Short mmCIF file of C-alpha atoms in Angstrom, two decimals:
data_model
loop_
_atom_site.label_atom_id
_atom_site.label_comp_id
_atom_site.label_asym_id
_atom_site.label_seq_id
_atom_site.Cartn_x
_atom_site.Cartn_y
_atom_site.Cartn_z
CA UNK A 762 32.25 34.16 192.34
CA UNK A 763 31.24 35.98 188.94
CA UNK A 764 34.95 36.42 188.39
CA UNK A 765 35.51 32.58 187.79
CA UNK A 766 33.23 32.13 184.37
CA UNK A 767 35.32 35.17 183.23
CA UNK A 768 38.72 33.31 182.71
CA UNK A 769 37.55 31.13 180.02
CA UNK A 770 38.12 32.98 176.71
CA UNK A 771 34.76 31.82 175.32
CA UNK A 772 32.71 33.06 178.14
CA UNK A 773 31.14 36.65 177.15
CA UNK A 774 29.13 39.13 180.27
CA UNK A 775 25.66 39.82 179.12
CA UNK A 776 23.74 42.30 181.09
CA UNK A 777 19.63 41.76 181.42
CA UNK A 778 17.67 44.60 181.53
CA UNK A 779 13.21 44.51 182.27
CA UNK A 780 12.11 47.92 182.34
CA UNK A 781 7.83 48.29 183.33
CA UNK A 782 6.41 51.71 182.35
CA UNK A 783 2.74 53.42 183.23
CA UNK A 784 1.79 52.97 179.40
CA UNK A 785 3.34 53.24 175.68
CA UNK A 786 4.48 56.29 174.92
CA UNK A 787 8.53 57.51 175.70
CA UNK A 788 7.46 61.06 175.78
CA UNK A 789 4.48 60.96 178.28
CA UNK A 790 4.83 57.88 180.06
CA UNK A 791 7.12 57.25 183.18
CA UNK A 792 8.81 53.95 183.61
CA UNK A 793 8.03 52.76 187.41
CA UNK A 794 10.31 49.33 187.40
CA UNK A 795 13.75 48.24 186.46
CA UNK A 796 15.76 45.18 187.12
CA UNK A 797 19.61 44.24 185.82
CA UNK A 798 21.89 41.32 186.20
CA UNK A 799 24.29 39.89 184.15
CA UNK A 800 24.32 36.67 183.07
CA UNK A 801 27.68 34.58 181.74
CA UNK A 802 26.92 33.06 178.08
CA UNK A 803 29.39 30.53 175.98
CA UNK A 804 30.35 32.91 172.75
CA UNK A 805 30.84 29.84 170.70
CA UNK A 806 27.29 28.07 171.89
CA UNK A 807 25.16 30.56 172.93
CA UNK A 808 24.92 28.81 176.77
CA UNK A 809 24.22 30.28 179.74
CA UNK A 810 26.82 29.22 181.80
CA UNK A 811 26.20 31.30 184.85
CA UNK A 812 24.13 34.13 186.77
CA UNK A 813 26.44 37.11 188.29
CA UNK A 814 25.17 37.17 191.80
CA UNK A 815 24.84 40.89 191.97
CA UNK A 816 21.61 42.20 191.08
CA UNK A 817 20.12 46.09 190.32
CA UNK A 818 16.33 46.65 191.41
CA UNK A 819 14.40 49.80 191.64
CA UNK A 820 10.77 50.59 191.93
CA UNK A 821 9.53 54.61 191.26
CA UNK A 822 6.25 55.64 192.33
CA UNK A 823 4.37 57.16 189.05
CA UNK A 824 2.78 60.48 188.84
CA UNK A 825 -0.04 59.22 187.24
CA UNK A 826 -2.72 56.09 186.68
CA UNK A 827 -0.98 53.08 184.85
CA UNK A 828 -2.36 53.09 181.64
CA UNK A 829 -4.77 49.97 180.48
CA UNK A 830 -2.94 49.55 177.27
CA UNK A 831 0.03 48.51 178.99
CA UNK A 832 -1.83 45.42 181.04
CA UNK A 833 -2.25 44.05 177.47
CA UNK A 834 -1.11 40.36 177.34
#
């Protein structure tokens, strides 16, 4: 369980968030996907000690086409 990692004084929790959008403009484009998951890491070494069991994931149907600029790799 997630609680076992929190018992160590050196272990901290961080939330990793991934966001996908229809383009690169915050004022004109939309979020179409978002995901989040907790990780547990040692604050002294930076080593990841575990991954939380709970996760969040959501999709949103965009109101416009996805910009070709946002598909650059």
